[in-house]
mmCIF file of the C-alpha atoms, coordinates in Angstrom:
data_MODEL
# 
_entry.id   MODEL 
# 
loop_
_atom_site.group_PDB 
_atom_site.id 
_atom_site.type_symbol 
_atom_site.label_atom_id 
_atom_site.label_alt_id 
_atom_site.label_comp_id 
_atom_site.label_asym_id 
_atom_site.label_entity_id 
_atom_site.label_seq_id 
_atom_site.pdbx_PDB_ins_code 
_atom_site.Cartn_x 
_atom_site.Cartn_y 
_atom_site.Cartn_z 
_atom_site.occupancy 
_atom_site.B_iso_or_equiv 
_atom_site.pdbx_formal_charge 
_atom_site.auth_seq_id 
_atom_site.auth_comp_id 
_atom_site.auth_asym_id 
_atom_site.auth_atom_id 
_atom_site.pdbx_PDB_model_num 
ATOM 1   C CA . UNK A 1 1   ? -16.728 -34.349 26.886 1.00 0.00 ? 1   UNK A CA 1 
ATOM 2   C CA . UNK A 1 2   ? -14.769 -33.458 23.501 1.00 0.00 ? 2   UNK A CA 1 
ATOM 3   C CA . UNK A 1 3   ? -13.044 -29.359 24.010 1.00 0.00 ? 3   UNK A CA 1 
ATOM 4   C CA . UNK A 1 4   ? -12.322 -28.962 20.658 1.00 0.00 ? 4   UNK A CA 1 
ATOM 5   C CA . UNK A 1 5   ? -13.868 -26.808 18.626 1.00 0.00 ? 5   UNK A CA 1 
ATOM 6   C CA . UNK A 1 6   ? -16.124 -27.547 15.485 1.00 0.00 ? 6   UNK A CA 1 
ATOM 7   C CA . UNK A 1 7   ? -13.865 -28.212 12.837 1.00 0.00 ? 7   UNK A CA 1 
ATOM 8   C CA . UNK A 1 8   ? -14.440 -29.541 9.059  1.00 0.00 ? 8   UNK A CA 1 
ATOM 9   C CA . UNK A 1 9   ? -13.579 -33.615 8.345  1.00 0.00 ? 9   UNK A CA 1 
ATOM 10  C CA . UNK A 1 10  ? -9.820  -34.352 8.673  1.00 0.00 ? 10  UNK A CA 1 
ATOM 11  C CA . UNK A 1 11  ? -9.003  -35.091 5.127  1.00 0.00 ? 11  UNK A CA 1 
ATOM 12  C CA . UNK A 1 12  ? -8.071  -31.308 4.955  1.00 0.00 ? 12  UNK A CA 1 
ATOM 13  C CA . UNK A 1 13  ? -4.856  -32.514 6.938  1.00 0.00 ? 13  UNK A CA 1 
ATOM 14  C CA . UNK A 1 14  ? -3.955  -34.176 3.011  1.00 0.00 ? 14  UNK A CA 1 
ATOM 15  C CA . UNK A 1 15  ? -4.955  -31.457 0.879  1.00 0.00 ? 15  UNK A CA 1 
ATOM 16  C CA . UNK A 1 16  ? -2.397  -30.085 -1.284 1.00 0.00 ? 16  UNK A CA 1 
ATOM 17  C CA . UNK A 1 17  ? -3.522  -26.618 -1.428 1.00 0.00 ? 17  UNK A CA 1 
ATOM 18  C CA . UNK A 1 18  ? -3.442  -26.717 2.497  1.00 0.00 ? 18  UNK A CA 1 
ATOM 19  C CA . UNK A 1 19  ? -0.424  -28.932 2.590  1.00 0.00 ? 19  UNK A CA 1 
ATOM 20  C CA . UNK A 1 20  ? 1.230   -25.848 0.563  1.00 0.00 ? 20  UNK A CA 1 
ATOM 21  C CA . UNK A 1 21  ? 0.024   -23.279 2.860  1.00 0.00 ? 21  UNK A CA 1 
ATOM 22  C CA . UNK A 1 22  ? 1.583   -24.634 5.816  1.00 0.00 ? 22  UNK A CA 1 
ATOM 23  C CA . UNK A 1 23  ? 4.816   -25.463 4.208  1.00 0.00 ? 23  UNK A CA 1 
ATOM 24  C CA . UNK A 1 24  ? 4.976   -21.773 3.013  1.00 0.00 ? 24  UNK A CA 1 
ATOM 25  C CA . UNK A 1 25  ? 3.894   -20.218 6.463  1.00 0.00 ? 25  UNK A CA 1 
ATOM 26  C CA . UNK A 1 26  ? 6.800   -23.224 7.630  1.00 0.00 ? 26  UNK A CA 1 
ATOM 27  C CA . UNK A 1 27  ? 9.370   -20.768 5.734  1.00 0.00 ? 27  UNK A CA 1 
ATOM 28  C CA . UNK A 1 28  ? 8.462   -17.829 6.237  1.00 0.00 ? 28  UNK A CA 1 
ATOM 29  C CA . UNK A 1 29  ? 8.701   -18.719 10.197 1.00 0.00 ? 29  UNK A CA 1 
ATOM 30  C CA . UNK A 1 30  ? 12.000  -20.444 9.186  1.00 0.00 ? 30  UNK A CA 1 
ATOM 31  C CA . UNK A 1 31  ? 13.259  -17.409 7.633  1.00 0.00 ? 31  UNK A CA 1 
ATOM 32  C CA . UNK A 1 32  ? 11.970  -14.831 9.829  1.00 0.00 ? 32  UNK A CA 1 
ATOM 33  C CA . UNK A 1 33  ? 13.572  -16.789 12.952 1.00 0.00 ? 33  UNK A CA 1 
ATOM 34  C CA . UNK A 1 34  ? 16.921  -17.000 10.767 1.00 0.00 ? 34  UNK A CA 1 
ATOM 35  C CA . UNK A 1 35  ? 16.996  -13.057 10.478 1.00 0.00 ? 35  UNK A CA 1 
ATOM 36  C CA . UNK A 1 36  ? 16.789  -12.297 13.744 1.00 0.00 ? 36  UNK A CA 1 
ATOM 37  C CA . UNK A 1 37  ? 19.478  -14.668 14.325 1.00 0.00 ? 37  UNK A CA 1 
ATOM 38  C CA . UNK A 1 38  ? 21.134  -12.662 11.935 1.00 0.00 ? 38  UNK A CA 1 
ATOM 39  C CA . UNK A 1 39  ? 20.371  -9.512  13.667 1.00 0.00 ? 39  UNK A CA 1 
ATOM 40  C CA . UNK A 1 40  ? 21.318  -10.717 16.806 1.00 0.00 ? 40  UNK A CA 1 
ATOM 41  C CA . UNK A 1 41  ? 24.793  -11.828 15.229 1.00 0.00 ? 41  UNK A CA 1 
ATOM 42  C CA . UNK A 1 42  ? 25.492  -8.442  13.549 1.00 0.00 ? 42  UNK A CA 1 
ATOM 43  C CA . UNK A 1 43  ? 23.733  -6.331  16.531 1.00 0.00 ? 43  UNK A CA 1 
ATOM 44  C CA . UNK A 1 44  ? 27.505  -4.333  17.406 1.00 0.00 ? 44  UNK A CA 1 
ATOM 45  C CA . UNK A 1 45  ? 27.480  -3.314  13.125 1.00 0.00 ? 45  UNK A CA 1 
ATOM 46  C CA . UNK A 1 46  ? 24.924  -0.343  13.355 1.00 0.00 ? 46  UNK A CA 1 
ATOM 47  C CA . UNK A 1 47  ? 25.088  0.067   9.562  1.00 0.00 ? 47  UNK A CA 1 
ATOM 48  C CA . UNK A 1 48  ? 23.426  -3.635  9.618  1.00 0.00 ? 48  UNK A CA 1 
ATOM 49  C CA . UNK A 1 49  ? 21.651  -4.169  12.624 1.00 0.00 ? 49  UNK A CA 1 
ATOM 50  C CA . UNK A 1 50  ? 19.202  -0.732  14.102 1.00 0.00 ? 50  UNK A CA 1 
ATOM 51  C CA . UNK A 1 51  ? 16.641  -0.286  16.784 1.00 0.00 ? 51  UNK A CA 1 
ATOM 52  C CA . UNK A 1 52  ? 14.120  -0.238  14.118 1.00 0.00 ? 52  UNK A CA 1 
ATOM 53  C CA . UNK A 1 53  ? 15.414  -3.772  12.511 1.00 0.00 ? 53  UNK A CA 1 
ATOM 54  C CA . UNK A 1 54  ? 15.257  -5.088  15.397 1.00 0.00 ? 54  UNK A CA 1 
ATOM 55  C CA . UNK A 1 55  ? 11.996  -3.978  16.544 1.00 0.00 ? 55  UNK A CA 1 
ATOM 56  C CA . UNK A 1 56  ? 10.407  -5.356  12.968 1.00 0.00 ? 56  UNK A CA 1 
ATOM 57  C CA . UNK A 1 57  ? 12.192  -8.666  13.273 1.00 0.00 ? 57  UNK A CA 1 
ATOM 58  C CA . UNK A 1 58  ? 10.738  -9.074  16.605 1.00 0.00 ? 58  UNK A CA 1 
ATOM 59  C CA . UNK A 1 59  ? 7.034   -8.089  14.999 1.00 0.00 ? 59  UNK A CA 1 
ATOM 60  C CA . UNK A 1 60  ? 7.551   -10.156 11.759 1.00 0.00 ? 60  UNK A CA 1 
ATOM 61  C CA . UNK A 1 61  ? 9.000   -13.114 13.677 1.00 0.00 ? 61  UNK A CA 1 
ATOM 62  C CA . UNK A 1 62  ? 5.372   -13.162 16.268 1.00 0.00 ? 62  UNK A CA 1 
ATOM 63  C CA . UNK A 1 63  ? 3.544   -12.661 13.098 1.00 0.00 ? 63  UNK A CA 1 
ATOM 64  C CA . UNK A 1 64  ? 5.133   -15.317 11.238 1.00 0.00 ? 64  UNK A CA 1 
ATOM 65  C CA . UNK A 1 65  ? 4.470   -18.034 14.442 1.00 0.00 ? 65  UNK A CA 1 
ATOM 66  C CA . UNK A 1 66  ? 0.991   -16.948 14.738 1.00 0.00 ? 66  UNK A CA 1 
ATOM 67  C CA . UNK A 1 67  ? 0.782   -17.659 10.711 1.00 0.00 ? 67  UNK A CA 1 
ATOM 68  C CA . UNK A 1 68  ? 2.384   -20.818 11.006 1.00 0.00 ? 68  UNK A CA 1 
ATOM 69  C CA . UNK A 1 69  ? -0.168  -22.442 13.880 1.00 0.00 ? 69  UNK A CA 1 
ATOM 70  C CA . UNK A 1 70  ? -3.278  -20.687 12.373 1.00 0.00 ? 70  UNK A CA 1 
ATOM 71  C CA . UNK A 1 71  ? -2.365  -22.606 9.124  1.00 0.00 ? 71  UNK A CA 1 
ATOM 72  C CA . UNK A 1 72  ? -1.863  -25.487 11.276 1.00 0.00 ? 72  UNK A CA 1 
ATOM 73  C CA . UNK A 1 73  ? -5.728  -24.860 12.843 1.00 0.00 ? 73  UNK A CA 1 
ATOM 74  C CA . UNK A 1 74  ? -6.727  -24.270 9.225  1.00 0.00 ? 74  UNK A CA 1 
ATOM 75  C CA . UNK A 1 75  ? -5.355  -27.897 8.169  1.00 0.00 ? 75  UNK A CA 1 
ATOM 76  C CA . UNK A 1 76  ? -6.822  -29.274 11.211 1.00 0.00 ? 76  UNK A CA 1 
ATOM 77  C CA . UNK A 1 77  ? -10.083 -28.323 9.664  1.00 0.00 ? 77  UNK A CA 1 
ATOM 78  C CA . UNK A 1 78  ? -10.852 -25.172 12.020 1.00 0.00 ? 78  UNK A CA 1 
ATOM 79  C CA . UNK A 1 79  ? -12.736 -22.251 10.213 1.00 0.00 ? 79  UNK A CA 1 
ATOM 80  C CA . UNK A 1 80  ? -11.469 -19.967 12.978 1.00 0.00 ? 80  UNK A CA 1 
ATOM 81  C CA . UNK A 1 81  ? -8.086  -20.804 12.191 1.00 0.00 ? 81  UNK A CA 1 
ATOM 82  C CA . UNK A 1 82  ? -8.605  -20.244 8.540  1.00 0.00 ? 82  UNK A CA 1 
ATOM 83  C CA . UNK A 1 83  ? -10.241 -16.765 8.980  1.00 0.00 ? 83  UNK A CA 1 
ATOM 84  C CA . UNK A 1 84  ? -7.538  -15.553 11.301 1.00 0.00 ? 84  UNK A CA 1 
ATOM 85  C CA . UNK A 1 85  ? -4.718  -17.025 8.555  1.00 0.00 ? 85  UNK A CA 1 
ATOM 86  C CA . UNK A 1 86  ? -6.807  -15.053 6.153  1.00 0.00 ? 86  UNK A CA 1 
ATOM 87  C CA . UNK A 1 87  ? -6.572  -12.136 7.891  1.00 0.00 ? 87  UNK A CA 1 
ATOM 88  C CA . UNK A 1 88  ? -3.203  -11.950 9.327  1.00 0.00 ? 88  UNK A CA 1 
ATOM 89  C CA . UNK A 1 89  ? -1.611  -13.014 5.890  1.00 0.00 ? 89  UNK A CA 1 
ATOM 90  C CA . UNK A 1 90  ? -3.373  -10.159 4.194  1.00 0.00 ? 90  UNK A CA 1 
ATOM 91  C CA . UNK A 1 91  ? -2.221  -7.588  6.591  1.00 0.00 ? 91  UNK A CA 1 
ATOM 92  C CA . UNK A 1 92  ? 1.212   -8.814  6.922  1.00 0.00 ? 92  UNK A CA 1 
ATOM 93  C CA . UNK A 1 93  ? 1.662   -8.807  2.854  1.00 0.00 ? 93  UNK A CA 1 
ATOM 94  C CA . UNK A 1 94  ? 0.128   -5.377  2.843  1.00 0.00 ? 94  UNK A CA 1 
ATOM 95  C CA . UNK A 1 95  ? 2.190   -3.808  6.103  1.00 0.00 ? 95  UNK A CA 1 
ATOM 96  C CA . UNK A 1 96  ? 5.330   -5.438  4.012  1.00 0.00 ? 96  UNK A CA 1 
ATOM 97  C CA . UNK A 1 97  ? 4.398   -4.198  0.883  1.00 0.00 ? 97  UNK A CA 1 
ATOM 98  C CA . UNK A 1 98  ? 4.420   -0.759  2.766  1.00 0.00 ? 98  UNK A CA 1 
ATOM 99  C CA . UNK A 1 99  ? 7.598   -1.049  4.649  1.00 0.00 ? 99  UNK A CA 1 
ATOM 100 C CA . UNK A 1 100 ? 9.786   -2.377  1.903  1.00 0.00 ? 100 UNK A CA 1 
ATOM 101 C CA . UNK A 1 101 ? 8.969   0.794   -0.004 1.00 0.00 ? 101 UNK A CA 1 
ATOM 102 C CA . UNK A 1 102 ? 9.902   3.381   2.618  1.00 0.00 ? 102 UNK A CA 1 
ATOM 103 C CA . UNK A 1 103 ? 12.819  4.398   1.426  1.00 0.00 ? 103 UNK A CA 1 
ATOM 104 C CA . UNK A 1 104 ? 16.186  4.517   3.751  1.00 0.00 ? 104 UNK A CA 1 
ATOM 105 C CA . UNK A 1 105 ? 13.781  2.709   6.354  1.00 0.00 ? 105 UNK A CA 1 
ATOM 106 C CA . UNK A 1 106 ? 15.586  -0.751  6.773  1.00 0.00 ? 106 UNK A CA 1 
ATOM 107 C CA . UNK A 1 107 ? 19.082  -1.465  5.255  1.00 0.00 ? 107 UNK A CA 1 
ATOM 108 C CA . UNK A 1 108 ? 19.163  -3.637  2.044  1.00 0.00 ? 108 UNK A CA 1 
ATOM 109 C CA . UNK A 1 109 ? 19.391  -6.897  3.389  1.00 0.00 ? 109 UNK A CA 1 
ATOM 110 C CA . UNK A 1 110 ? 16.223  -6.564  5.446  1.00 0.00 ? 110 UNK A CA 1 
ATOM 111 C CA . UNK A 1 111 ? 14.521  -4.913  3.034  1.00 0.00 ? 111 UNK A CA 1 
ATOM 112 C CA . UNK A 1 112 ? 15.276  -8.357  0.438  1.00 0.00 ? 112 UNK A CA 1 
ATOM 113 C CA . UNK A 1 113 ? 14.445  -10.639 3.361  1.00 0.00 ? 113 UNK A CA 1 
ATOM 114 C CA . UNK A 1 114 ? 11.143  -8.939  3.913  1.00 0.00 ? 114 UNK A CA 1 
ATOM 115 C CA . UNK A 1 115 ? 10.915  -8.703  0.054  1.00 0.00 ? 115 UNK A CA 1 
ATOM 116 C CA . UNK A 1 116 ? 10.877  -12.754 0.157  1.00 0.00 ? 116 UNK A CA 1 
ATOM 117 C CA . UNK A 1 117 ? 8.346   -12.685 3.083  1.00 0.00 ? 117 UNK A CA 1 
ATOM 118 C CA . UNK A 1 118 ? 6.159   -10.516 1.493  1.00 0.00 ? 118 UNK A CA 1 
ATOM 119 C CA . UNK A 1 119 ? 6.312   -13.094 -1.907 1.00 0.00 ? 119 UNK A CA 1 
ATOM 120 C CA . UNK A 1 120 ? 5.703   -16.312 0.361  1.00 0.00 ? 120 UNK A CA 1 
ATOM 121 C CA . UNK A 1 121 ? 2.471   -14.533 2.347  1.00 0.00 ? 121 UNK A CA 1 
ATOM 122 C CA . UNK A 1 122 ? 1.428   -13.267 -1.047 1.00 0.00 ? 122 UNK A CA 1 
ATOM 123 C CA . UNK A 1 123 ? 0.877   -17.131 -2.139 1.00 0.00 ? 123 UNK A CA 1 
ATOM 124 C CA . UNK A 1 124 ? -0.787  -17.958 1.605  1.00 0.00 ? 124 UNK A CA 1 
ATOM 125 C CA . UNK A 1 125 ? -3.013  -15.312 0.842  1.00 0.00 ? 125 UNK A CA 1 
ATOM 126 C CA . UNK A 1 126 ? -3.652  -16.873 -2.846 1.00 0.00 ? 126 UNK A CA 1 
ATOM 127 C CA . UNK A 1 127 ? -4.402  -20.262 -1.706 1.00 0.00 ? 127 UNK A CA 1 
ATOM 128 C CA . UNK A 1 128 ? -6.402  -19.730 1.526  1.00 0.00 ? 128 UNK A CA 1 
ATOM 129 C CA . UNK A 1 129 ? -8.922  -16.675 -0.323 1.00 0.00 ? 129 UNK A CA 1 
ATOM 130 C CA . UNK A 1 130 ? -8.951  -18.923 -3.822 1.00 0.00 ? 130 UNK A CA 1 
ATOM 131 C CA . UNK A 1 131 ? -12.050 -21.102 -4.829 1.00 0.00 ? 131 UNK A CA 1 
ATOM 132 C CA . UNK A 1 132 ? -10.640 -24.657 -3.445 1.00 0.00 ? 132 UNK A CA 1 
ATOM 133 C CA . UNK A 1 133 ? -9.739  -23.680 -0.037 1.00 0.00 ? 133 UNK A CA 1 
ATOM 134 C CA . UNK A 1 134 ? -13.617 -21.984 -0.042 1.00 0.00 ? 134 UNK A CA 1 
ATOM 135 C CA . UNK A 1 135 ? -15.328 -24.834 -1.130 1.00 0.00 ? 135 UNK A CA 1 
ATOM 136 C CA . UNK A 1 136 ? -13.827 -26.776 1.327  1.00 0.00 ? 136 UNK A CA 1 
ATOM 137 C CA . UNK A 1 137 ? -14.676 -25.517 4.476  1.00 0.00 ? 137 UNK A CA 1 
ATOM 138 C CA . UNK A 1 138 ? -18.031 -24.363 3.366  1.00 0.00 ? 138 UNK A CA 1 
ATOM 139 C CA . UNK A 1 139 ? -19.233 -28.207 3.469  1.00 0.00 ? 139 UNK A CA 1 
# 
């Protein structure tokens, strides 16, 4: 008996609009792993490294795996996967959007890291809510 769940045909796996989604979740996993490296590095430079960039490295770095493997469902066809991508990519790029601007929040060098984050989830949220990406999954 077949566990997986009901998924679309697995051509999606060579789309380029998914294909682009899942390198660009790829990178912003990739980069979100690198900055807590980063953190972890600088942690005894408190003008760098605080409780509360560590705290939203931690949350951006879980958010950024879950992103990664819901694209990966998504590819794989899955229509769950592609709603939850939808939905965590537009929250993330919002709760970014949000944090960035807080002024004094997070020292410079987060605040450009997230800045990139933010631009790389603003595309995933593009690609998965435009027109192509639709059509195919509503087959």
């Amino acid at each position: 008996m077949n566990s997986r769940p009901a998924t679309v045909s697995s051509p999606l796996r060579t789309d380029p609009a998914l294909r682009a989604v899942r390198v660009l979740t790829g990178a912003y996993l990739a980069l979100s792993v690198l900055t807590l490296g980063a953190i972890f590095l600088f942690r005894n430079n408190p003008s760098m490294v605080t409780d509360v960039v560590w705290v939203r490295a931690t949350i951006v770095t879980a958010s950024a795996l879950l992103t990664f493997l819901f694209a990966r469902s998504a590819a794989r066809g899955s229509k769950r996967g592609l709603l939850r991508l939808r939905i965590v990519s537009a929250v993330m790029t919002v709760a970014i959007i949000v944090i960035v601007s807080i002024p004094g929040f997070l020292p410079l060098w987060v605040r450009l890291e997230q800045g990139v984050c933010g631009l790389l989830l603003l595309a995933v949220v593009v690609l998965v809510n435009g027109r192509h990406v639709r059509s195919l999954f509503s087959e």
